[in-house]
Amino acid sequence: MLDAAAEVVRTDGVSGLTLDRVAEVAGVSKGGLLYHYGTKRELVLAMLDRTLTDADETLDRLADESGRTDGAFAHAYLEYVTSGMHGEDDGAAGIFAAAALEEGDLSPAQAQFARWQERLLDDDGIDPTHALLARVVGDGLWLIDLFGLAPPSPDQREQLADLVMDLIERGMGSSLT
Amino acid sequence: MLDAAAEVVRTDGVSGLTLDRVAEVAGVSKGGLLYHYGTKRELVLAMLDRTLTDADETLDRLADESGRTDGAFAHAYLEYVTSGMHGEDDGAAGIFAAAALEEGDLSPAQAQFARWQERLLDDDGIDPTHALLARVVGDGLWLIDLFGLAPPSPDQREQLADLVMDLIERGMGSSLT
DNA sequence: AACACTGTACTGGTCAGACGGTTTTTGGCC
DNA sequence: GGCCAAAAACCGTCTGACCAGTACAGTGTT
């Protein structure tokens, strides 16, 4: 059902996110939809929650797989948006819907981003400014993809990520030179 | 009237952007509002257009004032989002509204961002990857502010901007070392 | 008998846009 | 400068569409 809701946002936009439409795409009656999510707000919050949970798990996994001791999370953060692994199944639909609809409540997203930021700045073993750079670059690419605002090519993205990771590796142990 | 519309988005959110409300805030009747903008879509597109035009002019001015020959536009781009000069009078209300409402059409924004990107990469006299970095950092900060996703402190922003500008200045004439 | 739905019909509220009317401004003519 | 018609700017109400949420009687499954 959350998949269906995300798909509706992708195809019809946030304003097309109606209970009827979600039910239709999910292959469920409206009654059945409302049986699980008593209100539209609940549905949107569930979308948001799933988006954040998925992203968090993916970041964890990527950080793990990177095999680094320092900068693992920064690397994961960049990798997440550099490769087109987000935006596929549900992407930013949850966040976007929550932000646009009055029934939304972005505070879970704000808390999640604050947690990521904390982890980057305090626990990733790299220069805080470099950590912030990784975060902002990641978020920037995400925004650009979300709105399709002249997205850079995969090559450009990779060079950009390499540049930032180079910086981070070089800057370890010392503040910015 | 566009000011009023932007204010409504800021206070009531995108879903609160109704013709009645805009008219009320603008001190105009609904009829009067519709006299100028025949449809809501027109209103939203006008908001978007003004947002983009304002930003473009501000960037021009900032680039001019920077007194640089190379990296002037990159510097302006960073300065624009580092200092809180955006988001005050209308901010991203136009873009956000255009994106969220089905009556929106983001293509003017996409074109504008493409133009900025071109100017940064091709005409700013700096390494293209560094230029892209400036752009993505700028957009990232803008997104973070838009949604209030754990915005960095002014100090952090400044350090970040300094870091990027340092990189750009150091990298002039040579590719990334 | 509880659960997980379906399908239909309805309510109440909201909102974009249409429309007919009214005021204000403008420009031409004496 | 005074007058006047026509155009422009603006008003307020009405309507039709849409949509969240309700209600409820039925169906199949466990």
CSV table of C-alpha atoms (C1' of nucleotides) in Angstrom, one decimal:
chain,number,residue,atom,x,y,z
A,1,MET,CA,0.0,0.0,0.0
A,2,LEU,CA,2.8,2.4,0.8
A,3,ASP,CA,4.4,1.4,-2.5
A,4,ALA,CA,1.1,2.3,-4.2
A,5,ALA,CA,1.0,5.6,-2.4
A,6,ALA,CA,4.6,6.4,-3.5
A,7,GLU,CA,3.8,5.4,-7.0
A,8,VAL,CA,0.8,7.7,-7.1
A,9,VAL,CA,3.0,10.6,-5.9
A,10,ARG,CA,5.5,9.8,-8.6
A,11,THR,CA,3.0,9.6,-11.4
A,12,ASP,CA,0.3,12.0,-10.4
A,13,GLY,CA,2.2,14.4,-8.1
A,14,VAL,CA,1.5,15.2,-4.5
A,15,SER,CA,-1.8,16.8,-5.4
A,16,GLY,CA,-3.0,13.6,-7.0
A,17,LEU,CA,-2.5,11.6,-3.8
A,18,THR,CA,-6.1,10.8,-2.9
A,19,LEU,CA,-7.4,7.9,-1.0
A,20,ASP,CA,-9.4,6.6,-3.9
A,21,ARG,CA,-6.4,6.7,-6.2
A,22,VAL,CA,-4.1,4.9,-3.7
A,23,ALA,CA,-6.7,2.3,-3.1
A,24,GLU,CA,-7.1,1.8,-6.8
A,25,VAL,CA,-3.3,1.4,-7.5
A,26,ALA,CA,-2.9,-0.8,-4.5
A,27,GLY,CA,-5.7,-3.0,-5.8
A,28,VAL,CA,-7.7,-2.5,-2.6
A,29,SER,CA,-11.0,-0.9,-1.9
A,30,LYS,CA,-11.1,2.5,-0.2
A,31,GLY,CA,-12.6,0.8,2.8
A,32,GLY,CA,-9.8,-1.6,3.0
A,33,LEU,CA,-7.2,1.2,2.8
A,34,LEU,CA,-8.9,3.1,5.6
A,35,TYR,CA,-9.1,-0.1,7.6
A,36,HIS,CA,-5.3,0.0,7.9
A,37,TYR,CA,-4.7,3.7,8.0
A,38,GLY,CA,-7.6,5.4,9.7
A,39,THR,CA,-6.8,8.7,8.1
A,40,LYS,CA,-4.8,10.2,5.3
A,41,ARG,CA,-2.4,11.7,7.7
A,42,GLU,CA,-1.6,8.3,9.1
A,43,LEU,CA,-0.9,7.1,5.6
A,44,VAL,CA,1.4,10.0,4.9
A,45,LEU,CA,3.3,9.6,8.1
A,46,ALA,CA,3.7,5.9,7.4
A,47,MET,CA,5.2,6.8,4.0
A,48,LEU,CA,7.5,9.2,5.6
A,49,ASP,CA,8.5,6.7,8.3
A,50,ARG,CA,9.2,4.0,5.7
A,51,THR,CA,11.3,6.3,3.6
A,52,LEU,CA,13.4,7.3,6.5
A,53,THR,CA,13.8,3.8,7.9
A,54,ASP,CA,14.8,2.4,4.5
A,55,ALA,CA,17.3,5.2,4.0
A,56,ASP,CA,18.7,4.6,7.4
A,57,GLU,CA,19.1,0.9,6.9
A,58,THR,CA,20.7,1.4,3.5
A,59,LEU,CA,23.2,3.9,4.9
A,60,ASP,CA,24.1,1.5,7.7
A,61,ARG,CA,24.7,-1.2,5.2
A,62,LEU,CA,26.7,0.9,2.9
A,63,ALA,CA,28.8,2.2,5.8
A,64,ASP,CA,29.4,-1.4,6.9
A,65,GLU,CA,30.3,-2.5,3.4
A,66,SER,CA,32.8,0.3,2.8
A,67,GLY,CA,35.3,-1.4,5.2
A,68,ARG,CA,36.5,1.9,6.5
A,69,THR,CA,37.2,2.8,10.1
A,70,ASP,CA,37.0,6.6,9.5
A,71,GLY,CA,34.7,8.3,7.1
A,72,ALA,CA,32.6,5.2,6.6
A,73,PHE,CA,29.3,7.0,7.1
A,74,ALA,CA,30.4,10.0,5.0
A,75,HIS,CA,31.3,7.5,2.2
A,76,ALA,CA,28.0,5.8,2.5
A,77,TYR,CA,26.1,9.1,2.5
A,78,LEU,CA,27.8,10.1,-0.8
A,79,GLU,CA,27.4,6.7,-2.3
A,80,TYR,CA,23.7,6.6,-1.6
A,81,VAL,CA,23.0,9.6,-3.8
A,82,THR,CA,25.8,9.1,-6.3
A,83,SER,CA,24.5,5.8,-7.5
A,84,GLY,CA,20.9,6.1,-8.5
A,85,MET,CA,19.7,3.7,-5.7
A,86,HIS,CA,17.3,6.2,-4.2
A,87,GLY,CA,14.3,7.4,-6.0
A,88,GLU,CA,13.5,4.1,-7.5
A,89,ASP,CA,11.0,2.4,-5.4
A,90,ASP,CA,9.7,5.2,-3.3
A,91,GLY,CA,12.4,7.8,-3.2
A,92,ALA,CA,11.5,11.1,-1.7
A,93,ALA,CA,7.8,10.7,-2.1
A,94,GLY,CA,7.2,10.3,1.6
A,95,ILE,CA,9.2,13.4,2.6
A,96,PHE,CA,7.8,15.4,-0.2
A,97,ALA,CA,4.2,14.4,0.5
A,98,ALA,CA,4.6,15.1,4.2
A,99,ALA,CA,6.1,18.5,3.5
A,100,ALA,CA,3.4,19.6,1.0
A,101,LEU,CA,0.3,18.3,2.6
A,102,GLU,CA,-0.9,20.1,5.6
A,103,GLU,CA,-1.5,16.8,7.3
A,104,GLY,CA,2.2,16.2,7.1
A,105,ASP,CA,4.6,16.5,9.9
A,106,LEU,CA,8.2,16.7,9.0
A,107,SER,CA,9.5,16.3,12.5
A,108,PRO,CA,10.4,12.7,12.1
A,109,ALA,CA,12.5,13.6,9.1
A,110,GLN,CA,14.1,16.5,10.9
A,111,ALA,CA,15.0,14.2,13.8
A,112,GLN,CA,16.4,11.6,11.4
A,113,PHE,CA,18.5,14.2,9.6
A,114,ALA,CA,19.8,15.5,12.9
A,115,ARG,CA,20.8,12.0,13.8
A,116,TRP,CA,22.7,11.5,10.6
A,117,GLN,CA,24.3,14.9,10.9
A,118,GLU,CA,25.4,14.0,14.5
A,119,ARG,CA,26.8,10.7,13.4
A,120,LEU,CA,28.7,12.3,10.6
A,121,LEU,CA,30.2,15.2,12.6
A,122,ASP,CA,30.9,13.4,15.9
A,123,ASP,CA,31.3,9.7,15.3
A,124,ASP,CA,32.8,9.3,11.9
A,125,GLY,CA,36.4,10.1,12.8
A,126,ILE,CA,36.8,12.9,10.3
A,127,ASP,CA,37.1,16.6,10.3
A,128,PRO,CA,33.7,18.1,11.1
A,129,THR,CA,33.7,20.5,8.3
A,130,HIS,CA,34.5,17.8,5.9
A,131,ALA,CA,31.7,15.7,7.4
A,132,LEU,CA,29.4,18.6,6.9
A,133,LEU,CA,30.5,18.9,3.3
A,134,ALA,CA,29.7,15.3,2.7
A,135,ARG,CA,26.3,15.8,4.1
A,136,VAL,CA,25.5,18.9,2.2
A,137,VAL,CA,26.7,17.4,-1.1
A,138,GLY,CA,24.6,14.4,-0.5
A,139,ASP,CA,21.5,16.4,0.3
A,140,GLY,CA,22.2,18.7,-2.6
A,141,LEU,CA,22.3,15.9,-5.1
A,142,TRP,CA,19.1,14.5,-3.6
A,143,LEU,CA,17.3,17.7,-4.0
A,144,ILE,CA,18.5,18.1,-7.6
A,145,ASP,CA,17.2,14.7,-8.4
A,146,LEU,CA,13.9,15.3,-6.6
A,147,PHE,CA,13.1,18.2,-8.7
A,148,GLY,CA,15.1,17.3,-11.8
A,149,LEU,CA,17.0,20.5,-11.6
A,150,ALA,CA,19.7,19.9,-14.2
A,151,PRO,CA,21.0,16.7,-12.6
A,152,PRO,CA,24.7,16.1,-13.2
A,153,SER,CA,25.7,13.0,-15.3
A,154,PRO,CA,26.9,9.9,-13.5
A,155,ASP,CA,30.4,10.8,-14.4
A,156,GLN,CA,30.1,14.2,-12.9
A,157,ARG,CA,28.6,12.7,-9.8
A,158,GLU,CA,31.4,10.3,-9.4
A,159,GLN,CA,34.1,12.9,-9.8
A,160,LEU,CA,32.4,15.0,-7.3
A,161,ALA,CA,32.1,12.1,-4.8
A,162,ASP,CA,35.8,11.3,-5.4
A,163,LEU,CA,36.8,14.8,-4.8
A,164,VAL,CA,35.0,15.0,-1.5
A,165,MET,CA,36.3,11.6,-0.4
A,166,ASP,CA,39.8,12.6,-1.3
A,167,LEU,CA,39.5,15.7,0.8
A,168,ILE,CA,38.2,13.7,3.7
A,169,GLU,CA,41.0,11.1,3.5
A,170,ARG,CA,43.6,13.7,3.2
A,171,GLY,CA,42.3,15.8,6.0
A,172,MET,CA,42.3,13.0,8.6
A,173,GLY,CA,43.8,13.9,12.0
A,174,SER,CA,44.4,17.5,11.0
A,175,SER,CA,42.1,20.3,10.7
A,176,LEU,CA,41.7,21.8,7.2
A,177,THR,CA,45.1,23.0,6.1
B,1,MET,CA,0.1,39.9,-4.7
B,2,LEU,CA,3.0,37.6,-5.3
B,3,ASP,CA,4.3,38.7,-1.9
B,4,ALA,CA,1.0,37.7,-0.4
B,5,ALA,CA,1.1,34.3,-2.1
B,6,ALA,CA,4.6,33.7,-0.8
B,7,GLU,CA,3.6,34.7,2.6
B,8,VAL,CA,0.7,32.3,2.6
B,9,VAL,CA,2.9,29.5,1.6
B,10,ARG,CA,5.3,30.4,4.4
B,11,THR,CA,2.6,30.6,7.1
B,12,ASP,CA,0.0,28.1,5.9
B,13,GLY,CA,2.0,25.8,3.8
B,14,VAL,CA,1.5,24.8,0.2
B,15,SER,CA,-1.9,23.2,0.9
B,16,GLY,CA,-3.0,26.5,2.4
B,17,LEU,CA,-2.4,28.4,-0.8
B,18,THR,CA,-5.9,29.1,-1.8
B,19,LEU,CA,-7.2,31.9,-4.0
B,20,ASP,CA,-9.3,33.2,-1.1
B,21,ARG,CA,-6.4,33.3,1.3
B,22,VAL,CA,-4.1,35.0,-1.1
B,23,ALA,CA,-6.7,37.6,-1.9
B,24,GLU,CA,-7.3,38.2,1.8
B,25,VAL,CA,-3.6,38.6,2.6
B,26,ALA,CA,-3.1,40.8,-0.5
B,27,GLY,CA,-6.0,43.0,0.6
B,28,VAL,CA,-7.8,42.3,-2.6
B,29,SER,CA,-11.0,40.4,-3.4
B,30,LYS,CA,-10.9,37.1,-5.1
B,31,GLY,CA,-12.3,38.6,-8.2
B,32,GLY,CA,-9.6,41.2,-8.3
B,33,LEU,CA,-7.0,38.5,-7.9
B,34,LEU,CA,-8.4,36.5,-10.7
B,35,TYR,CA,-8.5,39.6,-12.9
B,36,HIS,CA,-4.7,39.6,-12.8
B,37,TYR,CA,-4.0,35.9,-12.8
B,38,GLY,CA,-6.7,34.2,-14.7
B,39,THR,CA,-6.1,30.8,-13.0
B,40,LYS,CA,-4.2,29.5,-10.0
B,41,ARG,CA,-1.7,28.0,-12.3
B,42,GLU,CA,-0.8,31.4,-13.7
B,43,LEU,CA,-0.4,32.7,-10.2
B,44,VAL,CA,1.9,29.9,-9.3
B,45,LEU,CA,4.0,30.2,-12.4
B,46,ALA,CA,4.3,33.9,-11.7
B,47,MET,CA,5.6,33.1,-8.3
B,48,LEU,CA,8.1,30.8,-9.7
B,49,ASP,CA,9.2,33.2,-12.3
B,50,ARG,CA,9.7,36.0,-9.8
B,51,THR,CA,11.6,33.7,-7.5
B,52,LEU,CA,14.0,32.7,-10.3
B,53,THR,CA,14.4,36.2,-11.6
B,54,ASP,CA,15.1,37.6,-8.2
B,55,ALA,CA,17.7,34.9,-7.5
B,56,ASP,CA,19.3,35.4,-10.8
B,57,GLU,CA,19.7,39.1,-10.3
B,58,THR,CA,21.0,38.6,-6.8
B,59,LEU,CA,23.6,36.2,-8.0
B,60,ASP,CA,24.6,38.6,-10.8
B,61,ARG,CA,25.0,41.3,-8.2
B,62,LEU,CA,26.9,39.2,-5.8
B,63,ALA,CA,29.2,37.9,-8.5
B,64,ASP,CA,29.9,41.5,-9.6
B,65,GLU,CA,30.6,42.7,-6.0
B,66,SER,CA,33.0,39.9,-5.3
B,67,GLY,CA,35.6,41.6,-7.5
B,68,ARG,CA,37.0,38.3,-8.7
B,69,THR,CA,37.8,37.3,-12.2
B,70,ASP,CA,37.7,33.6,-11.6
B,71,GLY,CA,35.2,31.8,-9.4
B,72,ALA,CA,33.1,34.9,-9.0
B,73,PHE,CA,29.9,33.1,-9.7
B,74,ALA,CA,30.8,30.1,-7.6
B,75,HIS,CA,31.5,32.6,-4.8
B,76,ALA,CA,28.2,34.3,-5.3
B,77,TYR,CA,26.4,31.0,-5.4
B,78,LEU,CA,27.8,30.0,-2.0
B,79,GLU,CA,27.3,33.4,-0.5
B,80,TYR,CA,23.7,33.4,-1.5
B,81,VAL,CA,22.8,30.5,0.6
B,82,THR,CA,25.4,31.0,3.3
B,83,SER,CA,24.1,34.2,4.5
B,84,GLY,CA,20.4,34.1,5.2
B,85,MET,CA,19.4,36.4,2.3
B,86,HIS,CA,17.2,33.9,0.7
B,87,GLY,CA,14.0,32.7,2.2
B,88,GLU,CA,13.1,36.1,3.6
B,89,ASP,CA,10.7,37.8,1.3
B,90,ASP,CA,9.7,34.8,-0.8
B,91,GLY,CA,12.3,32.2,-0.6
B,92,ALA,CA,11.6,28.9,-2.2
B,93,ALA,CA,7.9,29.4,-1.9
B,94,GLY,CA,7.5,29.7,-5.7
B,95,ILE,CA,9.5,26.6,-6.5
B,96,PHE,CA,8.0,24.6,-3.8
B,97,ALA,CA,4.4,25.5,-4.7
B,98,ALA,CA,5.1,24.8,-8.4
B,99,ALA,CA,6.5,21.4,-7.6
B,100,ALA,CA,3.7,20.4,-5.2
B,101,LEU,CA,0.6,21.6,-7.0
B,102,GLU,CA,-0.3,19.7,-10.1
B,103,GLU,CA,-0.8,23.0,-11.8
B,104,GLY,CA,2.9,23.6,-11.4
B,105,ASP,CA,5.4,23.4,-14.1
B,106,LEU,CA,9.0,23.2,-13.0
B,107,SER,CA,10.5,23.6,-16.5
B,108,PRO,CA,11.4,27.3,-16.0
B,109,ALA,CA,13.2,26.3,-12.8
B,110,GLN,CA,14.9,23.4,-14.6
B,111,ALA,CA,16.0,25.8,-17.3
B,112,GLN,CA,17.3,28.3,-14.9
B,113,PHE,CA,19.3,25.8,-12.9
B,114,ALA,CA,20.7,24.5,-16.1
B,115,ARG,CA,21.8,28.0,-17.1
B,116,TRP,CA,23.5,28.5,-13.7
B,117,GLN,CA,25.2,25.2,-13.9
B,118,GLU,CA,26.5,26.0,-17.4
B,119,ARG,CA,27.8,29.3,-16.2
B,120,LEU,CA,29.5,27.7,-13.3
B,121,LEU,CA,31.1,24.9,-15.2
B,122,ASP,CA,32.0,26.7,-18.4
B,123,ASP,CA,32.4,30.4,-17.8
B,124,ASP,CA,33.6,30.8,-14.3
B,125,GLY,CA,37.3,30.0,-15.0
B,126,ILE,CA,37.6,27.3,-12.4
B,127,ASP,CA,37.9,23.5,-12.4
B,128,PRO,CA,34.6,22.0,-13.5
B,129,THR,CA,34.4,19.6,-10.6
B,130,HIS,CA,35.0,22.4,-8.2
B,131,ALA,CA,32.3,24.3,-9.9
B,132,LEU,CA,29.9,21.5,-9.5
B,133,LEU,CA,30.9,21.2,-5.9
B,134,ALA,CA,29.9,24.8,-5.3
B,135,ARG,CA,26.7,24.3,-7.0
B,136,VAL,CA,25.7,21.2,-5.1
B,137,VAL,CA,26.7,22.6,-1.8
B,138,GLY,CA,24.6,25.7,-2.5
B,139,ASP,CA,21.6,23.6,-3.5
B,140,GLY,CA,22.1,21.3,-0.6
B,141,LEU,CA,22.0,24.2,1.9
B,142,TRP,CA,19.0,25.5,0.2
B,143,LEU,CA,17.2,22.3,0.5
B,144,ILE,CA,18.1,21.9,4.1
B,145,ASP,CA,16.7,25.3,4.9
B,146,LEU,CA,13.6,24.7,2.8
B,147,PHE,CA,12.6,21.7,4.9
B,148,GLY,CA,14.3,22.7,8.1
B,149,LEU,CA,16.3,19.4,8.1
B,150,ALA,CA,18.8,20.1,10.8
B,151,PRO,CA,20.2,23.3,9.4
B,152,PRO,CA,23.8,24.0,10.2
B,153,SER,CA,24.7,27.0,12.3
B,154,PRO,CA,26.0,30.2,10.6
B,155,ASP,CA,29.5,29.3,11.8
B,156,GLN,CA,29.3,25.9,10.2
B,157,ARG,CA,28.0,27.3,7.0
B,158,GLU,CA,30.8,29.8,6.9
B,159,GLN,CA,33.4,27.2,7.5
B,160,LEU,CA,31.9,25.1,4.8
B,161,ALA,CA,31.8,28.0,2.3
B,162,ASP,CA,35.4,28.9,3.2
B,163,LEU,CA,36.5,25.3,2.6
B,164,VAL,CA,34.9,25.2,-0.8
B,165,MET,CA,36.3,28.5,-1.8
B,166,ASP,CA,39.8,27.5,-0.6
B,167,LEU,CA,39.6,24.5,-2.8
B,168,ILE,CA,38.5,26.5,-5.8
B,169,GLU,CA,41.3,29.1,-5.4
B,170,ARG,CA,43.9,26.5,-4.8
B,171,GLY,CA,42.8,24.4,-7.8
B,172,MET,CA,42.9,27.2,-10.4
B,173,GLY,CA,44.7,26.4,-13.5
B,174,SER,CA,45.3,22.8,-12.6
B,175,SER,CA,43.0,19.9,-12.3
B,176,LEU,CA,42.4,18.5,-8.9
B,177,THR,CA,45.7,17.6,-7.4
C,1,DA,C1',-16.8,-15.9,16.0
C,2,DA,C1',-13.2,-12.8,14.9
C,3,DC,C1',-10.7,-10.8,11.2
C,4,DA,C1',-9.7,-8.7,6.9
C,5,DC,C1',-11.6,-6.9,3.8
C,6,DT,C1',-15.3,-5.4,-0.4
C,7,DG,C1',-18.8,-2.2,-2.5
C,8,DT,C1',-21.8,1.3,-2.4
C,9,DA,C1',-23.8,5.2,-1.0
C,10,DC,C1',-23.7,9.4,1.5
C,11,DT,C1',-22.2,13.8,4.1
C,12,DG,C1',-19.9,17.8,4.8
C,13,DG,C1',-16.5,20.8,3.7
C,14,DT,C1',-13.4,23.1,0.6
C,15,DC,C1',-12.0,25.4,-3.4
C,16,DA,C1',-11.2,26.9,-8.4
C,17,DG,C1',-13.3,29.3,-11.5
C,18,DA,C1',-17.4,31.8,-13.7
C,19,DC,C1',-20.2,35.7,-13.8
C,20,DG,C1',-22.7,39.9,-13.4
C,21,DG,C1',-22.2,43.9,-11.2
C,22,DT,C1',-19.7,48.2,-9.5
C,23,DT,C1',-16.0,51.5,-8.9
C,24,DT,C1',-11.9,53.8,-10.6
C,25,DT,C1',-9.0,55.5,-14.2
C,26,DT,C1',-8.1,57.2,-18.7
C,27,DG,C1',-8.3,59.9,-22.8
C,28,DG,C1',-10.7,62.6,-26.0
C,29,DC,C1',-13.5,66.7,-26.8
C,30,DC,C1',-15.7,71.0,-25.8
D,1,DG,C1',-10.7,73.0,-16.6
D,2,DG,C1',-15.1,70.3,-17.0
D,3,DC,C1',-17.7,66.5,-18.9
D,4,DC,C1',-18.4,61.9,-20.5
D,5,DA,C1',-18.0,57.5,-22.4
D,6,DA,C1',-15.3,53.6,-22.6
D,7,DA,C1',-12.0,50.8,-20.8
D,8,DA,C1',-9.6,48.9,-17.0
D,9,DA,C1',-9.6,47.4,-12.3
D,10,DC,C1',-12.0,45.3,-8.9
D,11,DC,C1',-16.0,43.2,-6.0
D,12,DG,C1',-18.8,39.4,-4.0
D,13,DT,C1',-21.6,35.6,-4.7
D,14,DC,C1',-22.7,31.3,-6.8
D,15,DT,C1',-21.8,26.7,-8.6
D,16,DG,C1',-20.0,22.5,-9.7
D,17,DA,C1',-16.3,19.4,-8.8
D,18,DC,C1',-13.6,17.0,-5.8
D,19,DC,C1',-12.4,14.5,-1.8
D,20,DA,C1',-11.8,12.9,3.2
D,21,DG,C1',-14.1,10.4,6.1
D,22,DT,C1',-18.6,7.8,7.6
D,23,DA,C1',-21.8,4.1,7.6
D,24,DC,C1',-22.9,-0.3,6.9
D,25,DA,C1',-24.4,-4.5,5.0
D,26,DG,C1',-22.2,-8.2,2.9
D,27,DT,C1',-18.2,-11.9,1.6
D,28,DG,C1',-14.5,-15.0,2.2
D,29,DT,C1',-11.0,-16.8,5.2
D,30,DT,C1',-8.9,-18.7,9.5
